[in-house]
MMTF fields as JSON, N, C-alpha, C and O atoms, coordinates in Angstrom:
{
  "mmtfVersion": "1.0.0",
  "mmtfProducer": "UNKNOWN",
  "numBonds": 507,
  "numAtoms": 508,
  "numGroups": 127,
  "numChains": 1,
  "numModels": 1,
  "chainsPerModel": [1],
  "groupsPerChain": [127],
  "chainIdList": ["A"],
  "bondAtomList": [4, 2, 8, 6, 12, 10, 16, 14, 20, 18, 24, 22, 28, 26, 32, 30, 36, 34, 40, 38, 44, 42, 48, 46, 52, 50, 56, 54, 60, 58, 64, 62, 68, 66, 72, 70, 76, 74, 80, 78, 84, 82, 88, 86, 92, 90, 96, 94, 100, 98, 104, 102, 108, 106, 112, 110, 116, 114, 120, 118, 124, 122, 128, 126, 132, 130, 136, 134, 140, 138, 144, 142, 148, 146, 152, 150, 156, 154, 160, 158, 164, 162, 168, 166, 172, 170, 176, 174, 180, 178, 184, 182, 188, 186, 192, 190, 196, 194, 200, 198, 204, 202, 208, 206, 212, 210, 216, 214, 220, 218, 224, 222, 228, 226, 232, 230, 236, 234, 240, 238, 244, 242, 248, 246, 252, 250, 256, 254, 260, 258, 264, 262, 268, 266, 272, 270, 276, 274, 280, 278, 284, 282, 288, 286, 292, 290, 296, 294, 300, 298, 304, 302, 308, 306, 312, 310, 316, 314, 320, 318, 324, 322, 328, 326, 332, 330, 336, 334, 340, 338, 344, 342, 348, 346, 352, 350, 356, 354, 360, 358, 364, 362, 368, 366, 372, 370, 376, 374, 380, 378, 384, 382, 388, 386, 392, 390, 396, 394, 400, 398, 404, 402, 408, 406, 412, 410, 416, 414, 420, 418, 424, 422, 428, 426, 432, 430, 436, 434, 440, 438, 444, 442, 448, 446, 452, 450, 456, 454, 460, 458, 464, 462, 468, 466, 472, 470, 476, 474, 480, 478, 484, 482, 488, 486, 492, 490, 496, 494, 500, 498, 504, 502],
  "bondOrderList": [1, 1, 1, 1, 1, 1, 1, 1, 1, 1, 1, 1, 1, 1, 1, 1, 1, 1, 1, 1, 1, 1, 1, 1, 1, 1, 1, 1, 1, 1, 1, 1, 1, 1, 1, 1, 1, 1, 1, 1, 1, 1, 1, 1, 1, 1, 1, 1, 1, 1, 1, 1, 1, 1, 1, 1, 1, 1, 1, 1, 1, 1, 1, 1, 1, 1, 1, 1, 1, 1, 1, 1, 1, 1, 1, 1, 1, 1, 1, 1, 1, 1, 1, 1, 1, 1, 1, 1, 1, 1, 1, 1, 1, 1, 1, 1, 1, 1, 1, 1, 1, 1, 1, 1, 1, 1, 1, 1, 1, 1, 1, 1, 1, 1, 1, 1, 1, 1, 1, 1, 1, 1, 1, 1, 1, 1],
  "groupList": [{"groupName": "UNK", "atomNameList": ["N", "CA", "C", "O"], "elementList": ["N", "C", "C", "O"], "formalChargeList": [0, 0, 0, 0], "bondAtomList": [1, 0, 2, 1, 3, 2], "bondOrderList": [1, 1, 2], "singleLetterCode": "X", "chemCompType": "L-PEPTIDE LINKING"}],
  "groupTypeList": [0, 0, 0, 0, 0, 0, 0, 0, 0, 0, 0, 0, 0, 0, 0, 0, 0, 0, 0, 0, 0, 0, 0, 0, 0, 0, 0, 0, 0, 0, 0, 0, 0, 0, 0, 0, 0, 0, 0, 0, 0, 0, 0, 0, 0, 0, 0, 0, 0, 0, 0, 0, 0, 0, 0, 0, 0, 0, 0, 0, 0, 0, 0, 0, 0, 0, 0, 0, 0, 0, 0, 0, 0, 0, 0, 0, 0, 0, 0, 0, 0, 0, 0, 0, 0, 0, 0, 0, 0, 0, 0, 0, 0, 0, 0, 0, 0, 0, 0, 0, 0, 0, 0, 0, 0, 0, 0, 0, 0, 0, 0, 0, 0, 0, 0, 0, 0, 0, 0, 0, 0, 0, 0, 0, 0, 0, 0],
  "groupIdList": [1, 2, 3, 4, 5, 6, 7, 8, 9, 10, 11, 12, 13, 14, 15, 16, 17, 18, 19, 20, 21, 22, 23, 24, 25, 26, 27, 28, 29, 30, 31, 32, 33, 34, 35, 36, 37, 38, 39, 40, 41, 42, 43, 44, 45, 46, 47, 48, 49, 50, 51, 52, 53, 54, 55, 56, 57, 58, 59, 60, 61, 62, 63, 64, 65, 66, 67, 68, 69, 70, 71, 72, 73, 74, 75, 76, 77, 78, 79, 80, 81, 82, 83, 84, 85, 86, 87, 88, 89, 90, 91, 92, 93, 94, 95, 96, 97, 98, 99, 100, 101, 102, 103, 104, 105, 106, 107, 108, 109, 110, 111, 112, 113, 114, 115, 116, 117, 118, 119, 120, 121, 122, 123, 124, 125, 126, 127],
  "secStructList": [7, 7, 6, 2, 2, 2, 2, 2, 2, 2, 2, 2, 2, 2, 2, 2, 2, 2, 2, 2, 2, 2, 1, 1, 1, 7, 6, 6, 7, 1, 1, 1, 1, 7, 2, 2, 2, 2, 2, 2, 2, 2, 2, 2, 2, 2, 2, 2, 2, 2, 2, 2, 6, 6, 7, 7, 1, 1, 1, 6, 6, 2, 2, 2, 2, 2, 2, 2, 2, 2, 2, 2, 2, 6, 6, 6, 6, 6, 2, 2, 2, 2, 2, 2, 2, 2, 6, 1, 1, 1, 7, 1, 7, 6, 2, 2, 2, 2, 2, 2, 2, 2, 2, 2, 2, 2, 2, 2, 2, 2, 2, 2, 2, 2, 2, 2, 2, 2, 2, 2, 2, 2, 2, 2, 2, 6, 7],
  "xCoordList": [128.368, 127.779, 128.038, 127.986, 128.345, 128.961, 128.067, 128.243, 126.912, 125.801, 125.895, 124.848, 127.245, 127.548, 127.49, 126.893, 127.848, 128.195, 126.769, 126.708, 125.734, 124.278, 123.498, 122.608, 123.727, 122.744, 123.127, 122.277, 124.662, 125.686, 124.719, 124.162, 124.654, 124.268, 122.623, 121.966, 122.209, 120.682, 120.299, 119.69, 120.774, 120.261, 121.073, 120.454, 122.705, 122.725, 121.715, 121.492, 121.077, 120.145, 118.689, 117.856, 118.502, 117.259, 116.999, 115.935, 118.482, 118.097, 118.512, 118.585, 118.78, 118.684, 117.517, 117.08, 116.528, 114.808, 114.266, 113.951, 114.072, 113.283, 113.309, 112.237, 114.699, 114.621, 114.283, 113.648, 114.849, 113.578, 112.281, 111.742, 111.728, 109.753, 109.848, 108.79, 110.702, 110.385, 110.487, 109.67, 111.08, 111.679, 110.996, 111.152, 110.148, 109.682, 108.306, 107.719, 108.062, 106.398, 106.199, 106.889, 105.844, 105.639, 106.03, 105.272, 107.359, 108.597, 107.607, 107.982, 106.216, 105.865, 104.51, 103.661, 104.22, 102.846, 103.379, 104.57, 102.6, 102.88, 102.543, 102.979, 101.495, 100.362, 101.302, 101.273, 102.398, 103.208, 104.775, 105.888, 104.545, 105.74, 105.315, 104.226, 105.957, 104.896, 105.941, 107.083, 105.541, 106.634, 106.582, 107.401, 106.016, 106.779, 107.421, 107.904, 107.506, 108.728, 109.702, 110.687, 109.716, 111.1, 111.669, 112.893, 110.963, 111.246, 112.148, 113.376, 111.399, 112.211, 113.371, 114.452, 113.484, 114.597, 115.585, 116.621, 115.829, 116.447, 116.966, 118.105, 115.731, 116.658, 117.306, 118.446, 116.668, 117.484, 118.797, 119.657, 118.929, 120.319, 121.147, 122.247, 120.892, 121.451, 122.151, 123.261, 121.323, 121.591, 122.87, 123.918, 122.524, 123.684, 125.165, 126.351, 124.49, 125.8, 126.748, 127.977, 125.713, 126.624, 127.136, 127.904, 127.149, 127.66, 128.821, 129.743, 128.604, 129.838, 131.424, 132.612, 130.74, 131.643, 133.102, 134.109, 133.063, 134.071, 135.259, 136.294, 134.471, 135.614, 136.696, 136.369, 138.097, 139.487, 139.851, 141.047, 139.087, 139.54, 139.264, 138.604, 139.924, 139.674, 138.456, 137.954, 137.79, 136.843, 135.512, 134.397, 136.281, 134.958, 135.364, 134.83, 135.977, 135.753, 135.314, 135.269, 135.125, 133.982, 133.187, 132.513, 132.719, 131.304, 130.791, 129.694, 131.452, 131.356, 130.645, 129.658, 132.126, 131.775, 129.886, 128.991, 130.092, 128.323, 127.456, 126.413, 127.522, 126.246, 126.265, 125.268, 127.075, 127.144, 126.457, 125.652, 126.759, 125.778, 124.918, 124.42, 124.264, 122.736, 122.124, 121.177, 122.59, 122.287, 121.925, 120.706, 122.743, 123.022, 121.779, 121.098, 121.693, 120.423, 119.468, 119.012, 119.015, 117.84, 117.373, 116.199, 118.383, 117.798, 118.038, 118.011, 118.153, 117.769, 116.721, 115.894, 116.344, 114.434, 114.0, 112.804, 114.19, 112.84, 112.749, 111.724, 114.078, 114.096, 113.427, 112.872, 113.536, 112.479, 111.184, 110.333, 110.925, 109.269, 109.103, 108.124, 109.653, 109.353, 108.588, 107.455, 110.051, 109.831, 108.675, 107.967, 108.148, 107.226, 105.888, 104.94, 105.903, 104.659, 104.286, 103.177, 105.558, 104.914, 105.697, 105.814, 105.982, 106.513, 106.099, 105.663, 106.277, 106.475, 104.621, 103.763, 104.362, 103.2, 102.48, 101.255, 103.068, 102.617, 102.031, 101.268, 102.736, 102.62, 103.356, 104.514, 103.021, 103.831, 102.997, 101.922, 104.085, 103.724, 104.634, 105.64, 104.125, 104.878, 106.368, 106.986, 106.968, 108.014, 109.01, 110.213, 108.265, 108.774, 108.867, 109.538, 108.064, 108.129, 109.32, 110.251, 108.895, 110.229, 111.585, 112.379, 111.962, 112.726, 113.258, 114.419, 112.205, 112.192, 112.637, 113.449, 112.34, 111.849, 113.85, 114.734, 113.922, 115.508, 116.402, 117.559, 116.147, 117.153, 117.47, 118.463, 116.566, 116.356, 116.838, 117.357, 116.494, 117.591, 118.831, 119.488, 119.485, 120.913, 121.162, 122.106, 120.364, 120.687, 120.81, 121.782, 119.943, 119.393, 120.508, 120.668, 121.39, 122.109, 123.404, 124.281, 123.588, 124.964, 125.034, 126.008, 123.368, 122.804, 123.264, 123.827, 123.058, 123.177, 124.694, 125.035, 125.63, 126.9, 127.55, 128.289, 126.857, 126.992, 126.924, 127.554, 125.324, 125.536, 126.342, 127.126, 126.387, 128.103, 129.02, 129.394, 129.412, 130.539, 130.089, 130.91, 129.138, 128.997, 129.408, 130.316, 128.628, 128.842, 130.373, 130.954, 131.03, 132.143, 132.981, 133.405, 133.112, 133.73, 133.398, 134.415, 132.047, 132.218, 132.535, 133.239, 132.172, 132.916, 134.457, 134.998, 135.068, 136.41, 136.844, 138.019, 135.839, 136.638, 136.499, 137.108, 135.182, 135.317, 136.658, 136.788, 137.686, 138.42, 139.617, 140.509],
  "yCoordList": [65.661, 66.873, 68.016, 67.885, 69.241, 70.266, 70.983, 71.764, 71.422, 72.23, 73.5, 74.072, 74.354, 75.308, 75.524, 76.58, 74.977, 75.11, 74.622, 74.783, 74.125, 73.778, 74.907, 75.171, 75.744, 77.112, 77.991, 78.731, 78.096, 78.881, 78.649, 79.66, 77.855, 77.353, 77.855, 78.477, 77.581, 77.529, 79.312, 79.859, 79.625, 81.369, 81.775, 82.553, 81.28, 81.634, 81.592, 82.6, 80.222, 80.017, 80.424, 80.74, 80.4, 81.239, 82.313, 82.612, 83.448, 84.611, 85.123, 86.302, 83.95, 83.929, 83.719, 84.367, 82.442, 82.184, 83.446, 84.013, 84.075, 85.115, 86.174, 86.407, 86.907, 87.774, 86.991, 87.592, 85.75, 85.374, 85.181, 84.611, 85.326, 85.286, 86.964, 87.55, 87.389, 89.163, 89.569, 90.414, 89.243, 89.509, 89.04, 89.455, 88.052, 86.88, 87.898, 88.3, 88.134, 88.833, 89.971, 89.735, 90.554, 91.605, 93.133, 94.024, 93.252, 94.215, 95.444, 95.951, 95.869, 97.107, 96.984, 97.841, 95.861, 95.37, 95.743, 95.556, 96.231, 96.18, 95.243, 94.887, 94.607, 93.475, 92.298, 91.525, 92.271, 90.855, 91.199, 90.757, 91.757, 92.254, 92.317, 92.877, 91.807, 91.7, 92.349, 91.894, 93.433, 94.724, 93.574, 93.887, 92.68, 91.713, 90.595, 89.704, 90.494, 89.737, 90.128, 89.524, 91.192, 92.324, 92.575, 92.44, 93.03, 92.873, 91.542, 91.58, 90.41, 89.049, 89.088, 88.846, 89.295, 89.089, 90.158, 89.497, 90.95, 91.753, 91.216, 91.128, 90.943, 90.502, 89.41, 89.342, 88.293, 87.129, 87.467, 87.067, 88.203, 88.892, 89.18, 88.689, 90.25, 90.697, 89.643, 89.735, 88.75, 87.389, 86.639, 86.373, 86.39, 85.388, 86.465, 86.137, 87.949, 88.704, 88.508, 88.45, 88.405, 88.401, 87.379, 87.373, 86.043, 84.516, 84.484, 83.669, 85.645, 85.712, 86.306, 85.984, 87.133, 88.035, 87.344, 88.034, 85.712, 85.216, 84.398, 83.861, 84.589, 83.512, 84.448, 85.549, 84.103, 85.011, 84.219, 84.08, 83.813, 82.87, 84.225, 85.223, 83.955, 84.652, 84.054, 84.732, 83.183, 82.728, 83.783, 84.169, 83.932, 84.39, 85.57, 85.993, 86.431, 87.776, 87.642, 88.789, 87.06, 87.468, 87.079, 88.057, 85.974, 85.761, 86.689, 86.99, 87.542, 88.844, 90.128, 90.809, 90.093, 90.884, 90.985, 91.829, 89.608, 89.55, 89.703, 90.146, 89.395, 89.506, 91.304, 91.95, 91.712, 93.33, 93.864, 94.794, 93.37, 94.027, 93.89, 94.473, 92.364, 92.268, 93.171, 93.862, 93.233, 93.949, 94.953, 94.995, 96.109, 97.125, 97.748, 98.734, 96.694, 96.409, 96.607, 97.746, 95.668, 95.703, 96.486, 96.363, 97.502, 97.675, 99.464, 100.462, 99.645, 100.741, 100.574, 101.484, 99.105, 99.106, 99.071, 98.95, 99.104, 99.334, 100.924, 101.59, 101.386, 103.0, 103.845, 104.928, 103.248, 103.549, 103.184, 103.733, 102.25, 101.607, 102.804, 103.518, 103.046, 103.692, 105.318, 105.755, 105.73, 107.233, 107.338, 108.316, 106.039, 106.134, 106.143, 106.831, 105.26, 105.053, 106.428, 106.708, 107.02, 107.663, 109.053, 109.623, 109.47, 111.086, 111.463, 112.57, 110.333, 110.981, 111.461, 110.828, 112.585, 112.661, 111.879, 111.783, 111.375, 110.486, 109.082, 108.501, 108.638, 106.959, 106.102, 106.411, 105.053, 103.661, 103.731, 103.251, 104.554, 104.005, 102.94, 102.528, 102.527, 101.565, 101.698, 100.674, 102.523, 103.278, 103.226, 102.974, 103.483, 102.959, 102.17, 102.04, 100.863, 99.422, 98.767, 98.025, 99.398, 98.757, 99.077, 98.138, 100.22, 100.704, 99.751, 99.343, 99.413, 98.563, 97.437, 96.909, 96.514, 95.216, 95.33, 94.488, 96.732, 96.212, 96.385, 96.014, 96.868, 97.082, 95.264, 94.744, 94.927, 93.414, 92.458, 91.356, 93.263, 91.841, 91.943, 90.902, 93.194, 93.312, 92.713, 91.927, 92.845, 92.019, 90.357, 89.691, 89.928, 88.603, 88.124, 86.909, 88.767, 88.202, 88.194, 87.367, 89.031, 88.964, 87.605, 86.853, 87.359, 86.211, 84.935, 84.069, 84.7, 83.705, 83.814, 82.644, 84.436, 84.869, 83.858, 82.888, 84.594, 83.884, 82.18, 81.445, 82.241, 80.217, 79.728, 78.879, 80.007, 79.657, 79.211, 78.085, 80.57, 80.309, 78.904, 78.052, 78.941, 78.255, 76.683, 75.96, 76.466, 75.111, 74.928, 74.383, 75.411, 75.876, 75.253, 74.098, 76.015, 76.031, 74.661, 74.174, 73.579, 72.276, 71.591, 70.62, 71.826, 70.395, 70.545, 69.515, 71.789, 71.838, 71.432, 71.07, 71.373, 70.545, 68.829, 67.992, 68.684, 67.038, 66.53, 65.31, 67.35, 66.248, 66.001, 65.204],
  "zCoordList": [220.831, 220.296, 221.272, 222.495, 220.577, 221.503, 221.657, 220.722, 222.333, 222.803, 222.565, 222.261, 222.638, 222.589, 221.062, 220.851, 220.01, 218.651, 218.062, 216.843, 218.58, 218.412, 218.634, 217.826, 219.78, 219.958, 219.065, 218.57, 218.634, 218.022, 216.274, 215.846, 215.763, 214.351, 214.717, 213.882, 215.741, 215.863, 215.452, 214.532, 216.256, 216.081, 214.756, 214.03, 214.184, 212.99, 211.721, 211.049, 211.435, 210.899, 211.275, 210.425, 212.304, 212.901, 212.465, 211.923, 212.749, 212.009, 210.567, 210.219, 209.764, 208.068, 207.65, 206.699, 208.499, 208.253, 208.354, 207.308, 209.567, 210.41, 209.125, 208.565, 208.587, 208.254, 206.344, 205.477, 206.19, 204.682, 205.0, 204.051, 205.638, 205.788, 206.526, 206.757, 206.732, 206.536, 204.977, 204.61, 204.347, 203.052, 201.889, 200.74, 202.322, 200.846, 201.011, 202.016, 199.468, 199.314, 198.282, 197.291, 198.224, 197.135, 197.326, 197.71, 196.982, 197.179, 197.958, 199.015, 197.242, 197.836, 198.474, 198.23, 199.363, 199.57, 200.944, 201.195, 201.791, 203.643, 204.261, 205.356, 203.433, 204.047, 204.262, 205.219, 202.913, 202.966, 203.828, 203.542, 204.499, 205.392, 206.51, 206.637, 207.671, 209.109, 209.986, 210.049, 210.676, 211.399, 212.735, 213.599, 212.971, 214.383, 213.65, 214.349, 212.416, 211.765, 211.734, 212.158, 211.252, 211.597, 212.52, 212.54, 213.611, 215.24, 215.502, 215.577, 215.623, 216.01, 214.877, 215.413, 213.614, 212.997, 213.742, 213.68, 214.176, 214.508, 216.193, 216.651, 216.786, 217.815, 217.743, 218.203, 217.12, 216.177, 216.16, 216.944, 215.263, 215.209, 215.619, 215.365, 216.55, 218.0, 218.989, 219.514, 219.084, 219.733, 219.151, 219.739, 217.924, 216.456, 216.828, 216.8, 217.199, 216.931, 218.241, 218.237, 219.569, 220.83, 220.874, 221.837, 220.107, 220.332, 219.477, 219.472, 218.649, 217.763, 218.551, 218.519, 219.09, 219.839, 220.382, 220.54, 220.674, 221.85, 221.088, 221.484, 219.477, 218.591, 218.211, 217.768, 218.348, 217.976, 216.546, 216.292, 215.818, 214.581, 213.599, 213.889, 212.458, 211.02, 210.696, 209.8, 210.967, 210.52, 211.34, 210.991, 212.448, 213.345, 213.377, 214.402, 212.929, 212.587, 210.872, 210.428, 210.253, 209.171, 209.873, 210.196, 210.469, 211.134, 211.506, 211.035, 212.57, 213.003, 212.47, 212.748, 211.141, 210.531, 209.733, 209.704, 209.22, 208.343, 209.061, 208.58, 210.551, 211.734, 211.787, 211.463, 212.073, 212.19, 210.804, 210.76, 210.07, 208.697, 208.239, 207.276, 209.387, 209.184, 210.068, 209.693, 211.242, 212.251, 211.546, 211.38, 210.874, 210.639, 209.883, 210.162, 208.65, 207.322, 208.232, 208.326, 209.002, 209.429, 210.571, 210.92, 211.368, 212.525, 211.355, 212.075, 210.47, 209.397, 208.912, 208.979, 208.128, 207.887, 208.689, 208.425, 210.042, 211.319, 211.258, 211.106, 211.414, 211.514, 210.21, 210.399, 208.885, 208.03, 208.089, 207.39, 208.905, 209.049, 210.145, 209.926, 210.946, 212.376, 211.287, 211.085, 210.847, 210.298, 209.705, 209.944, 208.547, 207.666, 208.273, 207.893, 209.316, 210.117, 211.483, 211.941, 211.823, 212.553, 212.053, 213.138, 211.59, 210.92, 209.659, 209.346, 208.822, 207.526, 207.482, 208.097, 206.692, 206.427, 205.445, 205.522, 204.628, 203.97, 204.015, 203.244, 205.379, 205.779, 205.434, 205.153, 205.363, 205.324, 203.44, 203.082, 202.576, 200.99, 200.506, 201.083, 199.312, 198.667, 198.435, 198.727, 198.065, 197.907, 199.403, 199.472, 200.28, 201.719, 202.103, 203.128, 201.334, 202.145, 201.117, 201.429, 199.56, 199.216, 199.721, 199.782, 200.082, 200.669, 201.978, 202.003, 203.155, 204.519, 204.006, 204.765, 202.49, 202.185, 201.605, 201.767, 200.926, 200.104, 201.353, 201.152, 202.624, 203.353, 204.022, 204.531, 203.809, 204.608, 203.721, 203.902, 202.472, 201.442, 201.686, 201.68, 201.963, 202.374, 203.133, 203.051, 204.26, 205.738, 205.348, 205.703, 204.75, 204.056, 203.333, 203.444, 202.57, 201.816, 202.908, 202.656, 204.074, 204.964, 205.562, 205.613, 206.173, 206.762, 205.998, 206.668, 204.471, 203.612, 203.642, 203.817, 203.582, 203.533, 204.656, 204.487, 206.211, 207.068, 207.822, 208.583, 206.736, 206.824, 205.97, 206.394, 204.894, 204.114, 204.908, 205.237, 205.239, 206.393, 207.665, 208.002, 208.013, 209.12, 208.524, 208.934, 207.646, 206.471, 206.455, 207.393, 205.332, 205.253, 206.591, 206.612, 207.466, 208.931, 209.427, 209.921, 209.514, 209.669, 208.889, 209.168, 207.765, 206.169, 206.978, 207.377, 207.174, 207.503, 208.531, 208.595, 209.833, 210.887, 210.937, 211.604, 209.702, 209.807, 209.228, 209.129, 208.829, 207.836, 208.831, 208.539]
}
């Protein structure tokens, strides 16, 4: 067992969970959205993205690529949670969380994109 390709899968899937229990709940509820779920999914991320960084395969530049666009998704619903919670005059409304909640499905679906690939990439080296 290669240790390296174990931490590698671990934080891939880590941060596909993190950011589905940010994501799972009621599109415009705040209550079912937890802003330190979001947080860890994001650094989750960050993490999945720097491990990506060292592979020169076609495989690992989409890897790449889908980690960068979770990144991207989600470190934009923090910056809408941020604005809503501390600028907007209005607050953190429904309309804003769906907003935080659809930016994270994006991220969510790069993530699912990404364990594909990861799957994918071992069925293919067992044969």
């Amino acid at each position: 067992m290669n240790l390296e390709k174990v931490i590698f899968g671990f934080f891939i899937v880590l941060a596909a969970t993190l950011n589905f229990g940010f994501f799972v709940g009621e599109v415009d509820n705040a209550q079912h959205h937890d802003i330190y779920e979001l947080f860890f999914a994001i650094v989750v991320s960050l993490i999945a993205t720097v491990l990506k960084l060292g592979d020169r395969t076609q495989i690992g530049a989409v890897h790449l690529s889908t980690s960068l666009v979770a990144d991207l998704q989600l470190i934009a619903a923090a910056m809408v949670w941020g604005y809503a919670a501390h600028i907007s005059p209005d607050g953190v409304t429904p309309e804003m969380v769906a907003r935080i909640v659809s930016l994270s499905g994006g991220a969510l679906f790069a993530n699912v994109v990404s364990v594909i690939i990861l799957i994918a990439e071992t069925i293919m080296q067992r044969r």
